[in-house]
Short mmCIF file of C-alpha atoms in Angstrom, two decimals:
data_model
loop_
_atom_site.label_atom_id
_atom_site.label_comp_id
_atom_site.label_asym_id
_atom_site.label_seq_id
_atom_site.Cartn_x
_atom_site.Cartn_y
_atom_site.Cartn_z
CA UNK A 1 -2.29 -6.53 24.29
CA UNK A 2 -4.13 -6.55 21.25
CA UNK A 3 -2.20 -3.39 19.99
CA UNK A 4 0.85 -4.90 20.95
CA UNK A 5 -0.18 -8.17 19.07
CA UNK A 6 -0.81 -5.87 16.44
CA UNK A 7 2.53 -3.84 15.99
CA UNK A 8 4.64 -7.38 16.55
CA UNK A 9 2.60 -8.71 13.38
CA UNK A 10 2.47 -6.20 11.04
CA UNK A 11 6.39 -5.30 11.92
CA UNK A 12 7.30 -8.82 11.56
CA UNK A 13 4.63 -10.09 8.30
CA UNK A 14 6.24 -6.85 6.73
CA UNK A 15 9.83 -7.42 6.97
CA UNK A 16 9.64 -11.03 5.76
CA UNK A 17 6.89 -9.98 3.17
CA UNK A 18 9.38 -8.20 1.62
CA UNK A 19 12.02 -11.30 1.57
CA UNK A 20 9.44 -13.52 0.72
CA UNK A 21 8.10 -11.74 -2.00
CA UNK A 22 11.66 -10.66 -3.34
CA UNK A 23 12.06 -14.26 -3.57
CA UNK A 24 8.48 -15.13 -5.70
CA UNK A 25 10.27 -13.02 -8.09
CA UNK A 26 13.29 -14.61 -8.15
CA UNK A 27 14.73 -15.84 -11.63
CA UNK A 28 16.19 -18.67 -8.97
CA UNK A 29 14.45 -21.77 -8.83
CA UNK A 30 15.95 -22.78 -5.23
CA UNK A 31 14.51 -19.26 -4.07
CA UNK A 32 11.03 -19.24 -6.47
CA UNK A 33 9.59 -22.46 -5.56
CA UNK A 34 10.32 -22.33 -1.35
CA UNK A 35 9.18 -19.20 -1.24
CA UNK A 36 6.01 -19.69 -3.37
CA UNK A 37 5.40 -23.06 -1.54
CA UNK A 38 5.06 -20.36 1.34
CA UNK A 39 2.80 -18.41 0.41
CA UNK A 40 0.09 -20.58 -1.27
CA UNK A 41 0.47 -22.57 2.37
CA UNK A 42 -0.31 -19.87 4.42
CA UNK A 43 -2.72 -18.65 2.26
CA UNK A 44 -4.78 -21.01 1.63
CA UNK A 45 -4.92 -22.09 5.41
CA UNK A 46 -7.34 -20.45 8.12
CA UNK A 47 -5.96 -17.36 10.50
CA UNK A 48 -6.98 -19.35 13.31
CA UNK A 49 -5.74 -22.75 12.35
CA UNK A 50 -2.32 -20.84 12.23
CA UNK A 51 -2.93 -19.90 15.64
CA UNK A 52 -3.89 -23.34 16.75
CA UNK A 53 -0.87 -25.20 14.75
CA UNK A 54 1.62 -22.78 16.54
CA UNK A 55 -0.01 -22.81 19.98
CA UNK A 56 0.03 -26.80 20.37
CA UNK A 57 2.62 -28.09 17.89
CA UNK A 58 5.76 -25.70 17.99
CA UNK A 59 5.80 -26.69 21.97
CA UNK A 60 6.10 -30.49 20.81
CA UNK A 61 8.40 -29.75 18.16
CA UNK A 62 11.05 -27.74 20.58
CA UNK A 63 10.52 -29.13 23.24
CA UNK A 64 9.31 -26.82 26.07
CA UNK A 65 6.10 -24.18 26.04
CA UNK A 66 6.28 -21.18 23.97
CA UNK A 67 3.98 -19.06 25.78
CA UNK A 68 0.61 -18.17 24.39
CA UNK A 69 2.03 -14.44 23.60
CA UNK A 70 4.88 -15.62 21.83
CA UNK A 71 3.26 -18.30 19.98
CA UNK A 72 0.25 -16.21 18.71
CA UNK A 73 2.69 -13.82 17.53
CA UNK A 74 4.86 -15.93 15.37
CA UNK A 75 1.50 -17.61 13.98
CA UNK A 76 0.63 -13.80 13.08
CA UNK A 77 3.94 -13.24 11.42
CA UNK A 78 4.02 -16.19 9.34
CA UNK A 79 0.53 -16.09 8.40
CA UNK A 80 0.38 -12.16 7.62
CA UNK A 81 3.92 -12.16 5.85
CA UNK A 82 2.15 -14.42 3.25
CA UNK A 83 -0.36 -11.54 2.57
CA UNK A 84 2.02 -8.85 2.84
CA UNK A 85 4.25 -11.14 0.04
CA UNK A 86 1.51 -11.16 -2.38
CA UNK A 87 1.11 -7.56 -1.77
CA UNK A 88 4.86 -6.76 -2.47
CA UNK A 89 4.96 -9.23 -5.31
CA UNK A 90 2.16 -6.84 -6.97
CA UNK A 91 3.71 -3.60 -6.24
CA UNK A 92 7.47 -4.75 -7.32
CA UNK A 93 5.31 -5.56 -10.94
CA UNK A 94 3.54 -2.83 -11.31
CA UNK A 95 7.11 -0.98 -12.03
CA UNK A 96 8.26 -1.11 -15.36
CA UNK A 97 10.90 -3.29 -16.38
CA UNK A 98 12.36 -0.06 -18.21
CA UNK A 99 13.01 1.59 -14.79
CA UNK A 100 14.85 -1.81 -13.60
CA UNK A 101 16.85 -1.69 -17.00
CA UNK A 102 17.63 1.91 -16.85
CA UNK A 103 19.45 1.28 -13.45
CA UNK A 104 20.76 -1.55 -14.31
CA UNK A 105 22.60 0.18 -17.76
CA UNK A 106 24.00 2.81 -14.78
CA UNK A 107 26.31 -0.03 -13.30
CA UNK A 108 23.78 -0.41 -9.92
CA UNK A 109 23.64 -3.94 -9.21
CA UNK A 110 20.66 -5.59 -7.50
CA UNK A 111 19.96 -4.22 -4.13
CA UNK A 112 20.70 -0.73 -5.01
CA UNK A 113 18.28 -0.72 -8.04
CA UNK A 114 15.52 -2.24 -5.30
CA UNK A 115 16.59 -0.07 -2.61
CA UNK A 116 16.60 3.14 -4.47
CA UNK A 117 14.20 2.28 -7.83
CA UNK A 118 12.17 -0.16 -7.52
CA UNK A 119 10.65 -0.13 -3.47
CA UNK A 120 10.43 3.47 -3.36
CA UNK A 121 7.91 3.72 -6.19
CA UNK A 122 6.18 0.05 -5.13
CA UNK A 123 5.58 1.14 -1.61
CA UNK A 124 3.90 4.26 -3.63
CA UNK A 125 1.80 2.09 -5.11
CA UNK A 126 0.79 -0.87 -2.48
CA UNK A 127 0.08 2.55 0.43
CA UNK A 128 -3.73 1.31 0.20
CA UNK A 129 -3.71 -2.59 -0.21
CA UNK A 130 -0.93 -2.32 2.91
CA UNK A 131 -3.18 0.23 4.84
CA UNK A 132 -6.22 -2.66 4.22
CA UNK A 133 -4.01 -5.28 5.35
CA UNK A 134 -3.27 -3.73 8.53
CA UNK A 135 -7.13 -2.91 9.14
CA UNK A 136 -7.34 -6.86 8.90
CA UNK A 137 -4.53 -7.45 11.03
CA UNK A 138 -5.84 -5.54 13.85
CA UNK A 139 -9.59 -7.07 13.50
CA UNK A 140 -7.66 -10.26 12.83
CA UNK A 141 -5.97 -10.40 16.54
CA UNK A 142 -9.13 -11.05 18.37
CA UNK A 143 -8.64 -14.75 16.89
CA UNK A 144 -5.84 -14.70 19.68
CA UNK A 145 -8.75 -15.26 22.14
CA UNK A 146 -8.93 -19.03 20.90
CA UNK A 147 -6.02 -19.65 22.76
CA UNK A 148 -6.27 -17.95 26.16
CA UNK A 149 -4.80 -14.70 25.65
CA UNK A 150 -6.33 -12.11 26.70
CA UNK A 151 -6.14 -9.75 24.04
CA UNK A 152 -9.08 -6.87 23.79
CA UNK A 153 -12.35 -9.45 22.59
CA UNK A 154 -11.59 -12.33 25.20
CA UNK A 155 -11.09 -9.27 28.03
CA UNK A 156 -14.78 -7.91 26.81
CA UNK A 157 -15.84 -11.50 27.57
CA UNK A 158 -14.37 -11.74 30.92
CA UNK A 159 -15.96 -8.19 31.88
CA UNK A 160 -18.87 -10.22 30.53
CA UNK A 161 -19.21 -12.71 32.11
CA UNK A 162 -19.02 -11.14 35.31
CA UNK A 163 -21.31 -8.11 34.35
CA UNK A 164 -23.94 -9.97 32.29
CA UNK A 165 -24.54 -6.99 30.10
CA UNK A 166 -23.39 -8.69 26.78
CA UNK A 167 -25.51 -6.39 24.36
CA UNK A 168 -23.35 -3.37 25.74
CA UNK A 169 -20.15 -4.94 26.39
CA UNK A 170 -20.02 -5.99 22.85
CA UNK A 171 -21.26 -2.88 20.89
CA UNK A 172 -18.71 -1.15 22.79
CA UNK A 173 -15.91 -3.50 21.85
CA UNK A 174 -17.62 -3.31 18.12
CA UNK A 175 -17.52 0.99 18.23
CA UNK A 176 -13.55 0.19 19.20
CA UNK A 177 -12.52 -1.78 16.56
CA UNK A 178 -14.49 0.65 13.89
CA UNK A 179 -12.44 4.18 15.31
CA UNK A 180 -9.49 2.22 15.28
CA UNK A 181 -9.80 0.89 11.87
CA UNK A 182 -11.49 3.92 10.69
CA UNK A 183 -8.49 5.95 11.50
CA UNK A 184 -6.06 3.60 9.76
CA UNK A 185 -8.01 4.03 6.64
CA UNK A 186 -8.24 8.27 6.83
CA UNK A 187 -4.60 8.57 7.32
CA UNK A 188 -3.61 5.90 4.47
CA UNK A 189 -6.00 8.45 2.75
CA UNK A 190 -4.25 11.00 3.72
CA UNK A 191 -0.62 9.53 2.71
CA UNK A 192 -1.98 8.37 -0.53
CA UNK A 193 -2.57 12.14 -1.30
CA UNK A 194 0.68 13.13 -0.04
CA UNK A 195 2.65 10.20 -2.09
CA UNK A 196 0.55 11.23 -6.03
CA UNK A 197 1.59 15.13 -4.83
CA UNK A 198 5.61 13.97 -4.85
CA UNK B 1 36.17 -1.31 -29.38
CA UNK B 2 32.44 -3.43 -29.60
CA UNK B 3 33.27 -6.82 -31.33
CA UNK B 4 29.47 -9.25 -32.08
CA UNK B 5 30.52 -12.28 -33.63
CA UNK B 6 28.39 -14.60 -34.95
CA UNK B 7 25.43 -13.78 -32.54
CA UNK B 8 22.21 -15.85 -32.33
CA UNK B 9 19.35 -15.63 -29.95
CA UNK B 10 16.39 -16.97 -29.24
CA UNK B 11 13.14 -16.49 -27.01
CA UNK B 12 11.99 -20.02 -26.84
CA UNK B 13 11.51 -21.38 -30.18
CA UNK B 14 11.62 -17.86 -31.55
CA UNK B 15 15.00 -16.48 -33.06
CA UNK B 16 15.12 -12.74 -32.67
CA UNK B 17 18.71 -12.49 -33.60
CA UNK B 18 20.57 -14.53 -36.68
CA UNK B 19 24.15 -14.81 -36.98
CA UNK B 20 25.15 -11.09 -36.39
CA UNK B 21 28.20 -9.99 -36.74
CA UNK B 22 29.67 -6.41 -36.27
CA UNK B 23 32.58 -4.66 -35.47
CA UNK B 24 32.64 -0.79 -33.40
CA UNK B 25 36.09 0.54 -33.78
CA UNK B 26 36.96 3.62 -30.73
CA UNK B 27 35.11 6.67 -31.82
CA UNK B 28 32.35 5.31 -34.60
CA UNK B 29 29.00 5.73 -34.15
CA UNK B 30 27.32 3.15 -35.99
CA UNK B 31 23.44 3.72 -36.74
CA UNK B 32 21.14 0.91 -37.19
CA UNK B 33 17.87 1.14 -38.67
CA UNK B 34 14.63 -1.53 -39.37
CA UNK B 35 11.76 -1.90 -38.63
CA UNK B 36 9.70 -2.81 -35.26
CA UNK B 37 10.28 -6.65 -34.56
CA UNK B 38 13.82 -6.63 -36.31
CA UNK B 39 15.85 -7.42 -33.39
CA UNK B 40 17.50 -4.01 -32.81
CA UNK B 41 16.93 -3.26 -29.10
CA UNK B 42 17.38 -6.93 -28.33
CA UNK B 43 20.91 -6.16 -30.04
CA UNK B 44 22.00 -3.58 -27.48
CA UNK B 45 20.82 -5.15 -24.76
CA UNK B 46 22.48 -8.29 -25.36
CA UNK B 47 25.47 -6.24 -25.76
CA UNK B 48 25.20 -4.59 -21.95
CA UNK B 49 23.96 -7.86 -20.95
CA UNK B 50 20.97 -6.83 -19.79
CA UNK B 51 19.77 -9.99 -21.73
CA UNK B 52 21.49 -13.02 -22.27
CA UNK B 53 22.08 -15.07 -25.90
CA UNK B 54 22.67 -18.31 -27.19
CA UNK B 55 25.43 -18.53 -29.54
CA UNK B 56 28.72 -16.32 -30.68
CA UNK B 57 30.76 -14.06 -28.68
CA UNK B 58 30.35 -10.34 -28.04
CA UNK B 59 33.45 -8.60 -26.71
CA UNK B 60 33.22 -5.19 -25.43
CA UNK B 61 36.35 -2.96 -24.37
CA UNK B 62 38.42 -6.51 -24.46
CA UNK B 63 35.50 -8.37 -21.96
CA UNK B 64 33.68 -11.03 -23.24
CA UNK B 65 29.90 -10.42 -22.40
CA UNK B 66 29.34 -14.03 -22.14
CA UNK B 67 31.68 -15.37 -20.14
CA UNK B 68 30.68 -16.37 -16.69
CA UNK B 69 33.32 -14.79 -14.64
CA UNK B 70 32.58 -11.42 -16.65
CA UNK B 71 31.52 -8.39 -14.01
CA UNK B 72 28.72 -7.31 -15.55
CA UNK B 73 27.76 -4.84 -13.25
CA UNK B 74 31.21 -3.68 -14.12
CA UNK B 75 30.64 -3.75 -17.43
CA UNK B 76 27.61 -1.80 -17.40
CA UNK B 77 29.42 1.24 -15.69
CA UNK B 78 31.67 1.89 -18.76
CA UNK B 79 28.61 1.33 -21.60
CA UNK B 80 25.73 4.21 -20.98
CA UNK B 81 21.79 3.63 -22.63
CA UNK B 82 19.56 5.98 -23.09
CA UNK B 83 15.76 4.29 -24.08
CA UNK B 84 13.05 5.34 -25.81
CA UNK B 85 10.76 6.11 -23.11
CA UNK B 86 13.24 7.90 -20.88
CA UNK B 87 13.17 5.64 -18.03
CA UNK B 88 13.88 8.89 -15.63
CA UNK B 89 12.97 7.63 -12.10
CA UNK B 90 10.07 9.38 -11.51
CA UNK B 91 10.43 9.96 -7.48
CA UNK B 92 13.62 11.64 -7.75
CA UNK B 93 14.79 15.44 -9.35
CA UNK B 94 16.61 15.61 -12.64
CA UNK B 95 19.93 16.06 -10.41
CA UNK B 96 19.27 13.19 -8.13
CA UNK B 97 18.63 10.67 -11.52
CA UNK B 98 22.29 11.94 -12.56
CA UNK B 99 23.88 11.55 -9.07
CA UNK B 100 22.33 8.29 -7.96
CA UNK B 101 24.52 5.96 -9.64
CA UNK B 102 28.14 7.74 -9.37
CA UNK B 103 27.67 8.06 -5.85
CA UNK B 104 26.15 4.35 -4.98
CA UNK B 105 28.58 2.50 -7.73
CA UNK B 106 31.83 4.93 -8.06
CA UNK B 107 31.69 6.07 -4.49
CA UNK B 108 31.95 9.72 -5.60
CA UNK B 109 30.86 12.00 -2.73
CA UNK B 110 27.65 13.74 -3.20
CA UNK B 111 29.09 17.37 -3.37
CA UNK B 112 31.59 16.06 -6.11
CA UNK B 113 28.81 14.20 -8.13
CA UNK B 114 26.17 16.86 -7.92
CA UNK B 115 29.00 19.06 -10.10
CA UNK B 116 29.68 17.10 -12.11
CA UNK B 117 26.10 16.99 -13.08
CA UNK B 118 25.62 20.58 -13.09
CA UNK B 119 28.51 20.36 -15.57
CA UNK B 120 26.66 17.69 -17.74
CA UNK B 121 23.30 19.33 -17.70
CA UNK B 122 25.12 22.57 -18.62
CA UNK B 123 26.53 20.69 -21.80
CA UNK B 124 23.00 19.13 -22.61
CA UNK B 125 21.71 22.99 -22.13
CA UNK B 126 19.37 22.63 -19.44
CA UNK B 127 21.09 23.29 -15.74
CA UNK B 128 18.17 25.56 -14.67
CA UNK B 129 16.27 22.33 -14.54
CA UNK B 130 18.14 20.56 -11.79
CA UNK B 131 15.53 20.97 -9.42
CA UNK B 132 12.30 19.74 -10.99
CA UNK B 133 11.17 16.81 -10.93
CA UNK B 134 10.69 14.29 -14.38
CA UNK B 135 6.92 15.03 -14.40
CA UNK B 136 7.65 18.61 -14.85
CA UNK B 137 9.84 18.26 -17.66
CA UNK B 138 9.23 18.13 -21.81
CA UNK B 139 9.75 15.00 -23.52
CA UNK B 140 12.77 16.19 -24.97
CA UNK B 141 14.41 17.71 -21.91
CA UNK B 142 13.47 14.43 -20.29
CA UNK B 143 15.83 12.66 -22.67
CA UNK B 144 18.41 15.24 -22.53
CA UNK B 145 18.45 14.58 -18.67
CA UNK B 146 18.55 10.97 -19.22
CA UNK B 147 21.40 11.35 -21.72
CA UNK B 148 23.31 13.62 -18.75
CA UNK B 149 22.45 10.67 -16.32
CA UNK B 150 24.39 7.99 -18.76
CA UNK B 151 26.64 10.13 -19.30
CA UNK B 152 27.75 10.59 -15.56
CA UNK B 153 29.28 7.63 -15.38
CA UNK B 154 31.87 8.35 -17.90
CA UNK B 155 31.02 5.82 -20.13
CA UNK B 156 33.51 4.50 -22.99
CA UNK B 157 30.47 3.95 -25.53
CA UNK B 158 26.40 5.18 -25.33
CA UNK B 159 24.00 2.92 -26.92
CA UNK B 160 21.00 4.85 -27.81
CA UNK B 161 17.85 3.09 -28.43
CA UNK B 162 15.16 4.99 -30.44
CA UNK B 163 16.01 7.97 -28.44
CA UNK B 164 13.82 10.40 -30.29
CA UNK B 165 10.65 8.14 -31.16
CA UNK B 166 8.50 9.18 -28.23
CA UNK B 167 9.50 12.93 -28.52
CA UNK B 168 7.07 15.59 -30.65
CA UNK B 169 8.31 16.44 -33.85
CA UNK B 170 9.76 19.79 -32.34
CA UNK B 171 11.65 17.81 -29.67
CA UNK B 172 13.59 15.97 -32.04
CA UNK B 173 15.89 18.59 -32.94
CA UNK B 174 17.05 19.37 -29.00
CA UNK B 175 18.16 15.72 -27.95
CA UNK B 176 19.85 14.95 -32.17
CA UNK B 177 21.75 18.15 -31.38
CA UNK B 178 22.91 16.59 -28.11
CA UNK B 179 23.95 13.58 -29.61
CA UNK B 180 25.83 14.88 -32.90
CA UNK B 181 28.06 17.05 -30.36
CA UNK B 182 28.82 13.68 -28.74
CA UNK B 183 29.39 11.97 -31.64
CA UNK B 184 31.52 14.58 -32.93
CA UNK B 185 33.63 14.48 -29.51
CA UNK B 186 34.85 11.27 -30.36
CA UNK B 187 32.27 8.98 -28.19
CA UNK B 188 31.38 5.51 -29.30
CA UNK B 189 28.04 5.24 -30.28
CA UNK B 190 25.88 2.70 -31.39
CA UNK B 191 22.19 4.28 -32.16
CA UNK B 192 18.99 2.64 -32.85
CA UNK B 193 17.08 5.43 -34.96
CA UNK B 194 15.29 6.09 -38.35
CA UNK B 195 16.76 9.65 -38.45
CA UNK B 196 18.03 9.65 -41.31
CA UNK B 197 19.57 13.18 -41.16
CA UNK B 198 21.53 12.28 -38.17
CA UNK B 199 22.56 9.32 -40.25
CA UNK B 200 23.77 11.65 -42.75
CA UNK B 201 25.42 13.81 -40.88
CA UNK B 202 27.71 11.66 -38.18
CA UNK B 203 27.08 7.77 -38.93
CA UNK B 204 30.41 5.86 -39.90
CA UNK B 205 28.62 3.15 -40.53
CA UNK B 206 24.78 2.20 -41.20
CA UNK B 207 23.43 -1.35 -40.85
CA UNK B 208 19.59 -2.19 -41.50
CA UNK B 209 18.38 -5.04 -39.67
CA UNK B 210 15.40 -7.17 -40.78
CA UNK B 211 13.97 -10.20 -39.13
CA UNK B 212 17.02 -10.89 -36.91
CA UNK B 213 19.13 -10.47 -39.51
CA UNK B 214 21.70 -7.63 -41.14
CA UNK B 215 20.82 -7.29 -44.73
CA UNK B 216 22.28 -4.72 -45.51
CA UNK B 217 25.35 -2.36 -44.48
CA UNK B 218 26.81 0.62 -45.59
CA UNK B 219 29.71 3.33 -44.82
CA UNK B 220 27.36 6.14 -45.93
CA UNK B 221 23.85 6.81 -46.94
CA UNK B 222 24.50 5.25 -50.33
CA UNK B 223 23.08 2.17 -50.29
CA UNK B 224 20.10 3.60 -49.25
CA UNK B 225 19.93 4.90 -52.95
CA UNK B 226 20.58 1.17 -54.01
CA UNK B 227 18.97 -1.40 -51.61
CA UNK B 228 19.76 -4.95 -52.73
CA UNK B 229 16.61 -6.18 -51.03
CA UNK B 230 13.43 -5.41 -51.79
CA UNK B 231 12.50 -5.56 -48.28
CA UNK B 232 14.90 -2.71 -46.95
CA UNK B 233 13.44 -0.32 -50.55
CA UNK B 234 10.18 -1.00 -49.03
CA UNK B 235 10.94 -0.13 -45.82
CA UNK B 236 13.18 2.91 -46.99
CA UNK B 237 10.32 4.30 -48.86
CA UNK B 238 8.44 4.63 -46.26
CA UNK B 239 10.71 6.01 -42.95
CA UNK B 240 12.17 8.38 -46.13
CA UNK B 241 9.18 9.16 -48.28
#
């Protein structure tokens, strides 16, 4: 559950990350000020107040019960995609304008000079603040407990509470989370390496 | 073949360009020379429409550059620019920076691109380099590859801007050599460069730019013998010392 949690968020904050933070750097007003409306929202709100606004008020606004999966994911998504915006936003920067112009003077129009200039060499360059953010992600989806689901932390409760060996239970669920997380950050290590060797 | 008429343009309150007008007729290369601040890269750009300006008309190849319903992308295809700084894209080989844009924006098929850029870095005398990748290569073979890449698009006119200014001294010689054979082929140039030998050699025209503004302009070196302004002796003193 929680890795499943996991994948859905960071698939999902990623892919409309990237739209969202396209659009902070849109010369567009109509696109500029929506999308940077988003992400100072989301940003500036807590994880699990996400979780808690999508959990009881998308039911009320559609009409029927989302489902605590399906509601703790789309809080995910919309919160993280404000992180992974910021993230893109920085990387798409940190590429010259000459690089943009260059492609540009070729005849490529917009979404070739992103596709094949401009992401390539950003996604170089954001490997380690992306790695982080999935680190937090991960840690992040035991906040999923608030609401019932039984993700990894809520099932070390329930063992828990029927056990009664709390010190244990939870130093175990803490050595988890640290191999997991520990891994994520060797192999962005690794592909950092791999990304300066071209 | 390039017509600027009556060009301003401003950043904000600032006006980098003042009432420029110029004419490129098929086959000139026109040099322009000035120094830093003058307005001469904001010139060509304006002229690509990379950037946009304010007031007068620039018509390029018959297509106003300002007019709304202009292609630019289009535009851009016939009108090559090779930069100071290269501009190379650093996560692909010398032959992939040439192919990229006649395969994505002519539809050319790979096989048929990648000769044609053999053939171009042949020309520009480095087609052992094909393989490597822009962090591998000189300064000057850098440019010559980014010359190659404008190039590949068949371009009616190359604007140059300060194309040898970040090169060493014995750099210079390779990408000017590159340039006077195009020049000399009967391409369009415009060139932003205080080389005054390549000036000499295959400029039809020389304009020095000061402040936003032409103040001087001259079919040949000559006037650089007689400035009428103080301000372009002073600067011709020192790029010619």
């Amino acid at each position: 559950m929680t890795f499943q949690l996991a994948a859905f968020a960071l698939a999902g904050g990623f892919l409309l990350g990237i739209i969202t933070g396209l659009g902070r750097l849109s010369t567009r007003k109509w696109i500029f000020y929506p999308a940077t409306l988003y992400v100072n929202f989301f940003r500036s709100l807590p994880l699990i107040l996400v979780i808690f606004w999508f959990y009881f008020m998308v039911p009320l606004i559609i009409g029927r019960p989302l489902g605590d999966f399906l509601s703790a994911i789309v809080a995910f998504i919309a919160f993280e995609a404000s992180y992974f915006a910021e993230i893109f936003r920085g990387g798409i920067q940190s590429i010259p304008q000459g690089q943009v112009m260059a492609a540009y003077s070729t005849g490529l129009g917009y979404y070739d000079t992103m596709r094949h200039i401009v992401l390539p060499q950003a996604l170089r360059n954001m490997v380690p603040p992306i790695v982080t953010q999935c680190v937090i992600i991960f840690q992040d989806t035991s906040l999923a407990y608030v609401i019932g689901l039984k993700e990894f932390l809520r099932r070390t409760s329930l063992v828990d509470a029927r056990e009664l060996r709390s010190l244990e239970l939870y130093l175990f669920a803490g050595f988890v989370y640290l191999v997991f997380c520990s891994i994520g950050t060797i192999a962005s290590r690794r592909l950092e390496k791999r990304g300066f060797k071209r | 073949m390039i017509e600027i008429r009556n060009v301003s343009k401003w950043y904000g309150d600032f006006q980098v360009l003042k009432d420029i007008t110029e004419e490129v007729k098929q086959g000139q290369t026109v040099v322009v020379c000035g120094p830093s601040g003058s307005g001469k890269s904001t010139l060509l750009r304006c002229i690509n429409g990379l950037e946009p300006f304010q007031k007068g008309e620039i018509i390029v190849d018959g297509v106003s550059v300002s007019d709304p319903s202009t292609n630019l992308y289009k535009l851009r295809t016939e009108i090559g620019m090779v930069f100071q700084r290269f501009e190379l894209y650093p996560h692909m080989s010398a032959l992939q920076n040439i192919t990229l844009a006649p395969v994505k924006v002519r539809n050319k098929s790979k096989k048929e691109a990648e000769a044609k850029a053999m053939e171009l870095l042949e020309r520009v005398g480095i087609p052992e380099k094909a393989r490597e990748y822009p962090a591998n290569l000189s300064g000057g073979q850098q440019q010559r590859v980014a010359i190659a890449r404008s190039l590949a698009m068949e371009p009616k006119i190359m604007m140059f801007d300060e194309p040898t200014s970040a090169l060493d001294p014995e750099m210079i010689k390779e990408v000017l050599d590159v340039m006077i054979d195009l020049s000399k082929g009967g391409m369009t140039m415009i060139v932003v460069t205080h080389e005054m030998g390549f000036a000499r050699e295959v400029a039809d025209e020389i304009i020095f730019m000061d402040e936003g503004r032409i103040i001087e302009r001259g079919t040949d070196i000559s006037f650089f013998q007689n400035p009428k302004s103080p301000r372009t002796k002073d600067f011709l003193d020192k790029i010619l010392m």
